[in-house]
mmCIF file of C-alpha atoms in Angstrom:
data_model
loop_
_atom_site.group_PDB
_atom_site.id
_atom_site.type_symbol
_atom_site.label_atom_id
_atom_site.label_comp_id
_atom_site.label_asym_id
_atom_site.label_seq_id
_atom_site.Cartn_x
_atom_site.Cartn_y
_atom_site.Cartn_z
ATOM 1 C CA MET A 1 -12.045 -7.821 30.427
ATOM 2 C CA LYS A 2 -11.993 -4.544 28.531
ATOM 3 C CA ASN A 3 -8.364 -5.140 27.634
ATOM 4 C CA LEU A 4 -9.207 -8.604 26.332
ATOM 5 C CA LYS A 5 -11.768 -6.993 24.023
ATOM 6 C CA LEU A 6 -9.037 -4.786 22.579
ATOM 7 C CA LEU A 7 -7.219 -7.930 21.531
ATOM 8 C CA ILE A 8 -10.214 -9.954 20.301
ATOM 9 C CA ASN A 9 -12.312 -7.332 18.499
ATOM 10 C CA PRO A 10 -9.894 -6.687 15.612
ATOM 11 C CA LEU A 11 -9.894 -10.404 14.789
ATOM 12 C CA ASN A 12 -13.495 -10.375 13.631
ATOM 13 C CA ASN A 13 -15.905 -7.499 14.318
ATOM 14 C CA GLU A 14 -13.381 -4.771 13.623
ATOM 15 C CA ASN A 15 -10.935 -6.592 11.389
ATOM 16 C CA PRO A 16 -8.569 -4.047 9.865
ATOM 17 C CA ILE A 17 -8.736 -5.544 6.371
ATOM 18 C CA THR A 18 -12.263 -6.815 5.901
ATOM 19 C CA VAL A 19 -14.121 -4.201 7.966
ATOM 20 C CA GLN A 20 -12.002 -1.072 8.400
ATOM 21 C CA VAL A 21 -10.496 -1.332 4.863
ATOM 22 C CA LEU A 22 -6.981 -0.581 6.126
ATOM 23 C CA GLY A 23 -3.694 -1.993 4.928
ATOM 24 C CA ILE A 24 -4.981 -3.657 1.781
ATOM 25 C CA CYS A 25 -2.022 -2.999 -0.516
ATOM 26 C CA SER A 26 0.543 -5.086 1.281
ATOM 27 C CA ALA A 27 -1.993 -7.777 2.191
ATOM 28 C CA LEU A 28 -2.512 -8.563 -1.472
ATOM 29 C CA ALA A 29 1.036 -8.381 -2.726
ATOM 30 C CA VAL A 30 2.841 -10.604 -0.232
ATOM 31 C CA THR A 31 0.424 -13.527 -0.031
ATOM 32 C CA VAL A 32 1.565 -15.755 -2.903
ATOM 33 C CA GLN A 33 3.392 -17.946 -0.371
ATOM 34 C CA MET A 34 2.921 -18.437 3.359
ATOM 35 C CA LYS A 35 6.433 -17.664 4.530
ATOM 36 C CA PRO A 36 6.662 -14.034 3.373
ATOM 37 C CA ALA A 37 3.066 -13.518 4.526
ATOM 38 C CA ILE A 38 3.902 -14.645 8.069
ATOM 39 C CA VAL A 39 7.050 -12.510 8.195
ATOM 40 C CA MET A 40 5.060 -9.530 6.948
ATOM 41 C CA ALA A 41 2.301 -10.100 9.521
ATOM 42 C CA LEU A 42 4.856 -10.236 12.351
ATOM 43 C CA SER A 43 6.626 -7.085 11.130
ATOM 44 C CA VAL A 44 3.374 -5.142 10.905
ATOM 45 C CA THR A 45 2.299 -6.325 14.379
ATOM 46 C CA VAL A 46 5.596 -5.216 15.927
ATOM 47 C CA VAL A 47 5.540 -1.822 14.210
ATOM 48 C CA THR A 48 1.866 -1.173 15.024
ATOM 49 C CA ALA A 49 2.241 -2.126 18.691
ATOM 50 C CA PHE A 50 5.352 -0.064 19.335
ATOM 51 C CA SER A 51 4.311 3.005 17.323
ATOM 52 C CA ASN A 52 0.971 2.969 19.181
ATOM 53 C CA LEU A 53 2.903 2.792 22.458
ATOM 54 C CA ILE A 54 5.296 5.627 21.581
ATOM 55 C CA ILE A 55 2.644 7.970 20.193
ATOM 56 C CA SER A 56 0.357 7.251 23.133
ATOM 57 C CA LEU A 57 3.167 8.118 25.590
ATOM 58 C CA GLY A 58 3.607 11.468 23.861
ATOM 59 C CA ARG A 59 -0.049 12.131 23.081
ATOM 60 C CA ASN A 60 -0.298 15.076 25.488
ATOM 61 C CA THR A 61 2.870 16.810 24.266
ATOM 62 C CA ILE A 62 2.556 16.408 20.471
ATOM 63 C CA PRO A 63 1.252 19.637 18.914
ATOM 64 C CA PRO A 64 -1.845 18.725 16.837
ATOM 65 C CA ARG A 65 -0.806 20.753 13.785
ATOM 66 C CA ILE A 66 2.345 18.769 13.060
ATOM 67 C CA ARG A 67 1.193 15.419 14.433
ATOM 68 C CA ILE A 68 1.135 13.679 11.042
ATOM 69 C CA ILE A 69 4.824 14.364 10.419
ATOM 70 C CA ILE A 70 5.715 13.226 13.951
ATOM 71 C CA GLN A 71 3.683 10.040 13.546
ATOM 72 C CA LEU A 72 5.322 9.327 10.208
ATOM 73 C CA VAL A 73 8.802 9.849 11.625
ATOM 74 C CA VAL A 74 8.165 7.498 14.560
ATOM 75 C CA VAL A 75 6.751 4.863 12.205
ATOM 76 C CA ALA A 76 9.574 5.314 9.681
ATOM 77 C CA PHE A 77 12.144 4.868 12.458
ATOM 78 C CA LEU A 78 10.531 1.589 13.584
ATOM 79 C CA VAL A 79 10.246 0.357 10.001
ATOM 80 C CA ILE A 80 13.934 1.007 9.350
ATOM 81 C CA VAL A 81 14.782 -1.063 12.436
ATOM 82 C CA VAL A 82 12.541 -3.929 11.270
ATOM 83 C CA ASP A 83 13.914 -3.728 7.723
ATOM 84 C CA GLN A 84 17.512 -3.947 8.895
ATOM 85 C CA ILE A 85 16.678 -6.918 11.165
ATOM 86 C CA LEU A 86 14.972 -8.745 8.286
ATOM 87 C CA LYS A 87 17.921 -8.065 5.988
ATOM 88 C CA ALA A 88 20.304 -9.449 8.596
ATOM 89 C CA TYR A 89 18.432 -12.622 9.578
ATOM 90 C CA VAL A 90 16.052 -13.649 6.761
ATOM 91 C CA TYR A 91 17.659 -12.127 3.678
ATOM 92 C CA ASP A 92 15.799 -14.243 1.104
ATOM 93 C CA VAL A 93 12.382 -13.355 2.540
ATOM 94 C CA SER A 94 13.396 -9.707 2.787
ATOM 95 C CA LYS A 95 14.312 -9.781 -0.924
ATOM 96 C CA LYS A 96 10.905 -11.262 -1.757
ATOM 97 C CA LEU A 97 9.061 -8.590 0.212
ATOM 98 C CA SER A 98 11.078 -5.897 -1.662
ATOM 99 C CA VAL A 99 9.440 -2.486 -1.352
ATOM 100 C CA PHE A 100 6.598 -3.734 0.806
ATOM 101 C CA VAL A 101 8.569 -3.552 4.046
ATOM 102 C CA GLY A 102 9.203 0.120 3.303
ATOM 103 C CA LEU A 103 5.556 0.543 2.517
ATOM 104 C CA ILE A 104 4.621 -0.476 6.074
ATOM 105 C CA ILE A 105 5.259 3.222 6.765
ATOM 106 C CA THR A 106 2.232 4.188 4.723
ATOM 107 C CA ASN A 107 0.261 1.109 5.706
ATOM 108 C CA CYS A 108 -3.035 2.677 6.628
ATOM 109 C CA ILE A 109 -3.440 0.341 9.627
ATOM 110 C CA LEU A 110 -0.694 2.301 11.345
ATOM 111 C CA MET A 111 -1.961 5.799 10.645
ATOM 112 C CA GLY A 112 -5.538 4.683 11.186
ATOM 113 C CA ARG A 113 -4.863 3.207 14.628
ATOM 114 C CA LEU A 114 -2.552 6.054 15.659
ATOM 115 C CA GLU A 115 -5.202 8.623 14.777
ATOM 116 C CA ALA A 116 -8.230 6.705 15.976
ATOM 117 C CA PHE A 117 -6.831 5.080 19.108
ATOM 118 C CA ALA A 118 -3.343 5.957 20.317
ATOM 119 C CA MET A 119 -3.907 9.738 20.265
ATOM 120 C CA SER A 120 -6.704 9.418 22.847
ATOM 121 C CA ASN A 121 -5.867 6.363 24.966
ATOM 122 C CA LYS A 122 -3.373 5.232 27.611
ATOM 123 C CA PRO A 123 -0.093 3.538 26.552
ATOM 124 C CA TRP A 124 -0.901 -0.005 27.736
ATOM 125 C CA GLU A 125 -4.311 -0.068 26.026
ATOM 126 C CA SER A 126 -2.758 1.363 22.865
ATOM 127 C CA PHE A 127 -0.075 -1.313 22.897
ATOM 128 C CA LEU A 128 -2.741 -4.039 23.151
ATOM 129 C CA ASP A 129 -4.766 -2.383 20.399
ATOM 130 C CA GLY A 130 -1.680 -2.473 18.197
ATOM 131 C CA ILE A 131 -1.112 -6.178 18.880
ATOM 132 C CA GLY A 132 -4.804 -6.932 18.259
ATOM 133 C CA ASN A 133 -4.906 -5.105 14.953
ATOM 134 C CA GLY A 134 -1.641 -6.644 13.838
ATOM 135 C CA ALA A 135 -3.089 -10.065 14.669
ATOM 136 C CA GLY A 136 -6.312 -9.329 12.783
ATOM 137 C CA TYR A 137 -4.244 -8.315 9.788
ATOM 138 C CA GLY A 138 -2.075 -11.417 10.166
ATOM 139 C CA LEU A 139 -5.134 -13.683 10.361
ATOM 140 C CA ILE A 140 -6.390 -12.532 6.955
ATOM 141 C CA LEU A 141 -2.858 -12.695 5.506
ATOM 142 C CA ILE A 142 -2.415 -16.280 6.646
ATOM 143 C CA ALA A 143 -5.877 -17.365 5.436
ATOM 144 C CA LEU A 144 -5.220 -15.737 2.082
ATOM 145 C CA SER A 145 -1.726 -17.121 1.610
ATOM 146 C CA THR A 146 -2.810 -20.645 2.655
ATOM 147 C CA MET A 147 -5.490 -20.676 -0.027
ATOM 148 C CA ARG A 148 -3.214 -19.179 -2.669
ATOM 149 C CA GLU A 149 -0.196 -21.381 -1.991
ATOM 150 C CA LEU A 150 -2.211 -24.599 -1.619
ATOM 151 C CA LEU A 151 -4.294 -24.126 -4.764
ATOM 152 C CA GLY A 152 -1.664 -22.267 -6.754
ATOM 153 C CA SER A 153 1.436 -24.370 -6.208
ATOM 154 C CA GLY A 154 0.232 -27.343 -4.159
ATOM 155 C CA SER A 155 2.531 -26.602 -1.234
ATOM 156 C CA LEU A 156 2.426 -25.021 2.230
ATOM 157 C CA MET A 157 5.373 -23.094 3.712
ATOM 158 C CA GLY A 158 7.362 -24.297 0.689
ATOM 159 C CA TYR A 159 6.752 -28.035 1.360
ATOM 160 C CA GLN A 160 4.829 -30.054 -1.210
ATOM 161 C CA VAL A 161 1.578 -31.248 0.412
ATOM 162 C CA ILE A 162 -0.377 -32.486 -2.584
ATOM 163 C CA PRO A 163 1.119 -35.920 -3.329
ATOM 164 C CA GLU A 164 2.612 -36.833 -6.694
ATOM 165 C CA SER A 165 0.027 -39.588 -7.258
ATOM 166 C CA ILE A 166 -2.782 -37.044 -7.496
ATOM 167 C CA TYR A 167 -0.875 -35.108 -10.137
ATOM 168 C CA ASN A 168 -0.458 -38.377 -12.037
ATOM 169 C CA LEU A 169 -4.252 -38.749 -12.066
ATOM 170 C CA GLY A 170 -4.466 -35.495 -13.982
ATOM 171 C CA TYR A 171 -4.745 -32.867 -11.202
ATOM 172 C CA LYS A 172 -3.145 -29.537 -12.115
ATOM 173 C CA ASP A 173 -2.169 -26.554 -10.005
ATOM 174 C CA ASN A 174 -4.384 -23.553 -10.603
ATOM 175 C CA GLY A 175 -1.959 -21.030 -12.081
ATOM 176 C CA MET A 176 -4.557 -18.276 -11.705
ATOM 177 C CA MET A 177 -4.149 -18.314 -7.915
ATOM 178 C CA ILE A 178 -0.558 -17.134 -8.183
ATOM 179 C CA LEU A 179 -1.538 -14.116 -10.271
ATOM 180 C CA PRO A 180 -2.213 -10.881 -8.380
ATOM 181 C CA PRO A 181 -5.865 -10.373 -9.433
ATOM 182 C CA MET A 182 -6.918 -13.612 -7.729
ATOM 183 C CA ALA A 183 -5.756 -12.164 -4.407
ATOM 184 C CA LEU A 184 -8.429 -9.492 -4.706
ATOM 185 C CA ILE A 185 -11.123 -11.959 -5.661
ATOM 186 C CA THR A 186 -10.088 -14.258 -2.786
ATOM 187 C CA VAL A 187 -10.364 -11.373 -0.302
ATOM 188 C CA GLY A 188 -13.795 -10.632 -1.768
ATOM 189 C CA VAL A 189 -14.800 -14.225 -1.103
ATOM 190 C CA ILE A 190 -13.367 -14.101 2.444
ATOM 191 C CA ILE A 191 -15.447 -10.971 3.109
ATOM 192 C CA TRP A 192 -18.507 -12.723 1.684
ATOM 193 C CA ILE A 193 -17.999 -15.727 3.985
ATOM 194 C CA GLN A 194 -17.296 -13.571 7.042
ATOM 195 C CA ARG A 195 -20.357 -11.399 6.503
ATOM 196 C CA SER A 196 -22.727 -14.258 5.918
ATOM 197 C CA TYR A 197 -21.790 -15.549 9.409
ATOM 198 C CA ASN A 198 -21.535 -12.124 11.020
ATOM 199 C CA ARG A 199 -24.632 -10.453 9.632
ATOM 200 C CA LYS A 200 -24.345 -7.191 11.531
ATOM 201 C CA LEU A 201 -21.413 -6.232 9.269
ATOM 202 C CA ILE A 202 -23.593 -6.203 6.141
ATOM 203 C CA GLU A 203 -23.682 -2.817 4.397
ATOM 204 C CA LYS A 204 -27.013 -1.278 3.497
ATOM 205 C CA MET B 1 15.718 16.611 -27.178
ATOM 206 C CA ASN B 2 16.048 14.119 -30.019
ATOM 207 C CA LEU B 3 13.413 11.801 -31.334
ATOM 208 C CA GLN B 4 14.657 8.659 -29.667
ATOM 209 C CA VAL B 5 14.588 10.174 -26.203
ATOM 210 C CA MET B 6 11.047 11.387 -26.818
ATOM 211 C CA GLU B 7 10.004 7.938 -27.965
ATOM 212 C CA ASN B 8 11.582 6.376 -24.915
ATOM 213 C CA LEU B 9 9.729 8.711 -22.580
ATOM 214 C CA PHE B 10 6.430 8.092 -24.355
ATOM 215 C CA ASN B 11 6.919 4.347 -24.025
ATOM 216 C CA LEU B 12 7.688 4.761 -20.336
ATOM 217 C CA PHE B 13 4.457 6.705 -19.891
ATOM 218 C CA VAL B 14 2.269 4.184 -21.720
ATOM 219 C CA ARG B 15 3.901 1.287 -19.908
ATOM 220 C CA ASN B 16 3.217 2.813 -16.510
ATOM 221 C CA VAL B 17 -0.385 3.714 -17.269
ATOM 222 C CA PHE B 18 -1.390 0.320 -18.667
ATOM 223 C CA THR B 19 0.952 -2.629 -18.245
ATOM 224 C CA GLU B 20 2.468 -1.570 -14.930
ATOM 225 C CA ASN B 21 -0.599 0.129 -13.537
ATOM 226 C CA MET B 22 -0.115 1.087 -9.868
ATOM 227 C CA VAL B 23 -3.450 -0.371 -8.787
ATOM 228 C CA PHE B 24 -3.935 -3.380 -11.023
ATOM 229 C CA ALA B 25 -0.367 -4.635 -11.189
ATOM 230 C CA TYR B 26 1.124 -3.587 -7.843
ATOM 231 C CA PHE B 27 -1.911 -2.994 -5.573
ATOM 232 C CA LEU B 28 -0.645 0.345 -4.361
ATOM 233 C CA GLY B 29 -2.957 3.002 -2.996
ATOM 234 C CA MET B 30 -5.642 0.365 -2.461
ATOM 235 C CA CYS B 31 -7.088 1.730 0.769
ATOM 236 C CA SER B 32 -8.221 5.085 -0.577
ATOM 237 C CA PHE B 33 -8.935 3.394 -3.913
ATOM 238 C CA LEU B 34 -11.586 1.176 -2.315
ATOM 239 C CA ALA B 35 -12.826 3.675 0.253
ATOM 240 C CA VAL B 36 -13.282 6.717 -2.011
ATOM 241 C CA SER B 37 -14.505 5.073 -5.210
ATOM 242 C CA LYS B 38 -18.199 5.325 -4.341
ATOM 243 C CA THR B 39 -18.984 8.226 -6.704
ATOM 244 C CA VAL B 40 -17.311 9.377 -9.925
ATOM 245 C CA LYS B 41 -17.143 13.018 -8.839
ATOM 246 C CA THR B 42 -15.041 12.537 -5.718
ATOM 247 C CA SER B 43 -12.803 9.986 -7.404
ATOM 248 C CA VAL B 44 -11.987 12.416 -10.217
ATOM 249 C CA GLY B 45 -10.957 14.990 -7.568
ATOM 250 C CA LEU B 46 -8.770 12.508 -5.712
ATOM 251 C CA GLY B 47 -7.321 11.228 -8.980
ATOM 252 C CA ILE B 48 -6.205 14.701 -10.057
ATOM 253 C CA ALA B 49 -4.682 15.368 -6.636
ATOM 254 C CA VAL B 50 -2.722 12.091 -6.780
ATOM 255 C CA ILE B 51 -1.404 12.774 -10.319
ATOM 256 C CA PHE B 52 -0.243 16.186 -9.138
ATOM 257 C CA VAL B 53 1.481 14.941 -5.981
ATOM 258 C CA ILE B 54 3.260 11.965 -7.613
ATOM 259 C CA THR B 55 4.461 14.091 -10.547
ATOM 260 C CA VAL B 56 6.061 16.527 -8.101
ATOM 261 C CA THR B 57 7.404 14.112 -5.467
ATOM 262 C CA VAL B 58 9.075 11.531 -7.750
ATOM 263 C CA PRO B 59 11.549 13.992 -9.372
ATOM 264 C CA VAL B 60 12.301 15.614 -6.005
ATOM 265 C CA ASN B 61 12.980 12.209 -4.476
ATOM 266 C CA TRP B 62 15.073 11.353 -7.555
ATOM 267 C CA LEU B 63 17.287 14.346 -6.741
ATOM 268 C CA MET B 64 17.490 13.200 -3.108
ATOM 269 C CA GLU B 65 18.430 9.690 -4.193
ATOM 270 C CA ASN B 66 21.111 10.754 -6.678
ATOM 271 C CA TYR B 67 22.720 13.657 -4.827
ATOM 272 C CA LEU B 68 22.311 12.561 -1.203
ATOM 273 C CA LEU B 69 21.500 8.941 -0.538
ATOM 274 C CA LYS B 70 23.066 6.584 -3.095
ATOM 275 C CA ALA B 71 26.531 5.137 -2.489
ATOM 276 C CA GLY B 72 28.957 7.772 -3.749
ATOM 277 C CA ALA B 73 26.177 10.318 -4.272
ATOM 278 C CA LEU B 74 27.816 12.828 -1.955
ATOM 279 C CA LYS B 75 30.861 13.122 -4.271
ATOM 280 C CA TRP B 76 29.956 16.736 -5.043
ATOM 281 C CA LEU B 77 30.852 17.686 -1.459
ATOM 282 C CA GLY B 78 34.470 16.673 -1.960
ATOM 283 C CA PRO B 79 36.548 13.542 -2.515
ATOM 284 C CA SER B 80 36.432 12.492 1.148
ATOM 285 C CA PHE B 81 32.685 11.842 0.880
ATOM 286 C CA GLU B 82 33.063 9.348 -1.962
ATOM 287 C CA ASN B 83 32.451 6.264 0.189
ATOM 288 C CA VAL B 84 29.467 7.556 2.117
ATOM 289 C CA ASP B 85 26.338 5.445 1.610
ATOM 290 C CA LEU B 86 23.190 6.821 3.223
ATOM 291 C CA SER B 87 20.701 4.569 1.418
ATOM 292 C CA PHE B 88 19.437 3.081 4.708
ATOM 293 C CA LEU B 89 17.878 6.492 5.377
ATOM 294 C CA SER B 90 15.818 6.489 2.185
ATOM 295 C CA PHE B 91 12.442 5.586 3.753
ATOM 296 C CA LEU B 92 12.755 8.341 6.295
ATOM 297 C CA LEU B 93 13.858 10.981 3.802
ATOM 298 C CA PHE B 94 11.332 10.001 1.113
ATOM 299 C CA ILE B 95 8.384 10.118 3.479
ATOM 300 C CA ALA B 96 9.578 13.413 4.970
ATOM 301 C CA VAL B 97 9.868 14.902 1.452
ATOM 302 C CA ILE B 98 6.386 13.646 0.575
ATOM 303 C CA ALA B 99 4.806 14.979 3.770
ATOM 304 C CA ALA B 100 6.534 18.341 3.327
ATOM 305 C CA ILE B 101 5.541 18.661 -0.344
ATOM 306 C CA VAL B 102 1.942 17.724 0.361
ATOM 307 C CA GLN B 103 1.850 20.362 3.085
ATOM 308 C CA LEU B 104 3.445 22.906 0.707
ATOM 309 C CA ILE B 105 1.092 22.099 -2.173
ATOM 310 C CA GLU B 106 -1.832 22.458 0.198
ATOM 311 C CA MET B 107 -0.736 25.962 1.216
ATOM 312 C CA VAL B 108 -0.008 27.068 -2.382
ATOM 313 C CA VAL B 109 -3.292 25.719 -3.725
ATOM 314 C CA GLU B 110 -5.203 27.351 -0.885
ATOM 315 C CA LYS B 111 -3.711 30.760 -1.762
ATOM 316 C CA ALA B 112 -3.581 30.476 -5.545
ATOM 317 C CA ALA B 113 -6.675 28.480 -6.457
ATOM 318 C CA PRO B 114 -9.303 28.487 -3.711
ATOM 319 C CA ALA B 115 -11.856 26.801 -5.986
ATOM 320 C CA LEU B 116 -9.586 23.813 -6.597
ATOM 321 C CA TYR B 117 -8.729 23.747 -2.890
ATOM 322 C CA ASN B 118 -12.385 23.452 -1.934
ATOM 323 C CA ALA B 119 -12.944 20.763 -4.542
ATOM 324 C CA LEU B 120 -10.061 18.631 -3.274
ATOM 325 C CA GLY B 121 -10.949 19.235 0.360
ATOM 326 C CA ILE B 122 -9.693 16.613 2.770
ATOM 327 C CA PHE B 123 -8.085 14.491 0.020
ATOM 328 C CA LEU B 124 -4.991 16.623 -0.261
ATOM 329 C CA PRO B 125 -3.565 15.976 3.240
ATOM 330 C CA LEU B 126 -4.625 12.322 3.059
ATOM 331 C CA ILE B 127 -2.398 11.758 0.036
ATOM 332 C CA ALA B 128 0.667 11.945 2.282
ATOM 333 C CA VAL B 129 -0.212 8.449 3.471
ATOM 334 C CA ASN B 130 -1.347 7.068 0.113
ATOM 335 C CA CYS B 131 1.021 4.183 -0.488
ATOM 336 C CA ALA B 132 1.003 4.814 -4.244
ATOM 337 C CA VAL B 133 3.030 7.982 -3.627
ATOM 338 C CA LEU B 134 5.718 6.382 -1.483
ATOM 339 C CA GLY B 135 5.544 3.286 -3.681
ATOM 340 C CA ALA B 136 6.349 5.368 -6.756
ATOM 341 C CA ALA B 137 9.375 6.834 -4.973
ATOM 342 C CA LEU B 138 10.604 3.380 -3.938
ATOM 343 C CA PHE B 139 10.104 1.918 -7.430
ATOM 344 C CA MET B 140 11.977 4.903 -8.847
ATOM 345 C CA GLN B 141 14.864 4.007 -6.510
ATOM 346 C CA GLU B 142 14.706 0.296 -7.341
ATOM 347 C CA ARG B 143 14.591 0.757 -11.129
ATOM 348 C CA GLU B 144 17.390 3.348 -11.104
ATOM 349 C CA TYR B 145 16.038 5.788 -13.676
ATOM 350 C CA GLY B 146 18.900 7.587 -15.380
ATOM 351 C CA THR B 147 17.628 11.122 -15.882
ATOM 352 C CA ILE B 148 15.270 13.445 -14.090
ATOM 353 C CA ALA B 149 13.080 13.598 -17.221
ATOM 354 C CA GLU B 150 12.549 9.836 -16.998
ATOM 355 C CA ALA B 151 11.697 10.124 -13.311
ATOM 356 C CA THR B 152 9.164 12.902 -13.981
ATOM 357 C CA VAL B 153 7.483 11.009 -16.822
ATOM 358 C CA TYR B 154 7.428 7.878 -14.667
ATOM 359 C CA GLY B 155 5.739 9.827 -11.860
ATOM 360 C CA PHE B 156 3.150 11.320 -14.212
ATOM 361 C CA GLY B 157 2.419 7.942 -15.786
ATOM 362 C CA ALA B 158 2.052 6.208 -12.439
ATOM 363 C CA GLY B 159 -0.295 8.919 -11.148
ATOM 364 C CA PHE B 160 -2.331 8.908 -14.348
ATOM 365 C CA GLY B 161 -2.727 5.139 -14.204
ATOM 366 C CA TRP B 162 -3.955 5.361 -10.609
ATOM 367 C CA ALA B 163 -6.469 8.088 -11.463
ATOM 368 C CA LEU B 164 -7.732 6.122 -14.466
ATOM 369 C CA ALA B 165 -8.252 3.050 -12.288
ATOM 370 C CA ILE B 166 -10.223 4.816 -9.554
ATOM 371 C CA VAL B 167 -12.519 6.577 -12.034
ATOM 372 C CA VAL B 168 -13.260 3.303 -13.833
ATOM 373 C CA LEU B 169 -14.119 1.513 -10.581
ATOM 374 C CA ALA B 170 -16.270 4.412 -9.360
ATOM 375 C CA ALA B 171 -18.254 4.428 -12.590
ATOM 376 C CA ILE B 172 -18.955 0.705 -12.277
ATOM 377 C CA ARG B 173 -19.930 1.015 -8.614
ATOM 378 C CA GLU B 174 -22.349 3.843 -9.395
ATOM 379 C CA LYS B 175 -24.146 1.619 -11.903
ATOM 380 C CA LEU B 176 -24.191 -1.299 -9.461
ATOM 381 C CA LYS B 177 -26.209 0.673 -6.913
ATOM 382 C CA TYR B 178 -29.369 -0.400 -8.721
ATOM 383 C CA SER B 179 -28.554 -4.096 -8.929
ATOM 384 C CA ASN B 180 -29.780 -6.891 -6.729
ATOM 385 C CA ILE B 181 -26.616 -8.172 -5.006
ATOM 386 C CA PRO B 182 -26.471 -10.887 -2.287
ATOM 387 C CA ALA B 183 -26.531 -9.001 1.037
ATOM 388 C CA PRO B 184 -23.161 -10.150 2.488
ATOM 389 C CA LEU B 185 -21.391 -9.221 -0.743
ATOM 390 C CA ARG B 186 -22.794 -5.693 -0.914
ATOM 391 C CA GLY B 187 -20.309 -2.814 -0.836
ATOM 392 C CA LEU B 188 -16.785 -3.810 0.059
ATOM 393 C CA GLY B 189 -16.915 -7.476 -0.949
ATOM 394 C CA LEU B 190 -18.105 -6.732 -4.455
ATOM 395 C CA ALA B 191 -15.642 -3.849 -4.806
ATOM 396 C CA PHE B 192 -12.806 -6.324 -4.197
ATOM 397 C CA ILE B 193 -14.112 -8.816 -6.747
ATOM 398 C CA LEU B 194 -14.673 -6.044 -9.315
ATOM 399 C CA THR B 195 -11.130 -4.788 -8.838
ATOM 400 C CA GLY B 196 -9.893 -8.344 -9.333
ATOM 401 C CA LEU B 197 -11.814 -8.688 -12.597
ATOM 402 C CA LEU B 198 -10.542 -5.304 -13.795
ATOM 403 C CA ALA B 199 -7.007 -6.377 -12.929
ATOM 404 C CA ILE B 200 -7.425 -9.527 -15.015
ATOM 405 C CA ALA B 201 -8.624 -7.337 -17.889
ATOM 406 C CA PHE B 202 -5.591 -5.080 -17.509
ATOM 407 C CA MET B 203 -3.323 -8.135 -17.643
ATOM 408 C CA GLY B 204 -4.252 -8.328 -21.308
ATOM 409 C CA PHE B 205 -1.982 -5.322 -21.811
ATOM 410 C CA SER B 206 1.016 -7.196 -20.495
ATOM 411 C CA GLY B 207 1.442 -9.012 -23.819
ATOM 412 C CA ILE B 208 2.179 -5.708 -25.512
ATOM 413 C CA LYS B 209 5.909 -5.221 -25.995
ATOM 414 C CA ILE B 210 6.980 -1.600 -25.983
#
């Protein structure tokens, strides 16, 4: 029951993006289309879960003064593995993500969860916390990229979903949605919607 | 240094402050950008610290890239090293350099300028995980700057652009404290929308050819 909470809480009440303000940079840059967004969400989930697990296993032996460097090295190692796998199997997506795979290292979700959770909890719980937070991050990424791809280029996952006949009636894709600033405004709107349903998250 | 080189460097600086602003064009360093921009005073402190760290780390990482990591970069060790390509290690080395330099700067500032150290406080160590710093190093690698002067100016410009952005947002948020905003939008939600509007404004610079 407690473990289930670790998985569910980050989806809404403690969402890494809309509540904890972690991992914003990558969330905004990779959400023009759904495919890179999904790949990014999976990569972050894998890295968060395993770095949480590794750091939690060593939490009693890591000297506190140099813990940040150790955490960064563990994360960097996992990111290199993920980056090489992406380059080998989904090269075109990996090209599109460009520096953002490397930037998973400094994705604040990782450091935030390592510091706040993995350093003081058992390995299995930390692993679940990593999966939960990765999923919470992925949820926002997918919501964001669905809106941006559908309104911005009329397609989902690269397939045209808005039929030609509607375009013939005069419908046009909203070019603004593809531009980076609209990602920020869309996240703002998502936060607005989430908080008007979940009123205990409202800031004073 | 002749005039053309100077002009080139100046253009690089202006381009990285305005048209290729770290925050508004690439969304780097967003987390601390949104979390710390509540008052102008703290954001000025963080801004200065970021300028300082990026200006130091980009040239150092440029040296790493050109004399250690790039394909053929180890030529200076002898002809047998000509084919060595260590570029897959760049994330690890860049982040280690950044963490080490941040630690070093922290110790030097603590000894040499205690007043500045107190003003920066917790921000200095936190910069190690600011994605704008690693992002600048990775962009430097991707764009293949030719000289160390270019890399330094790029670093300074990128840091300056970031600092400018956070101070602007903080100033707006301070004013907004007295406005009547719909409750669910208060705080974070509005900060996102404001940043989006600012980013649209900054896109106006992208028409400028330099």
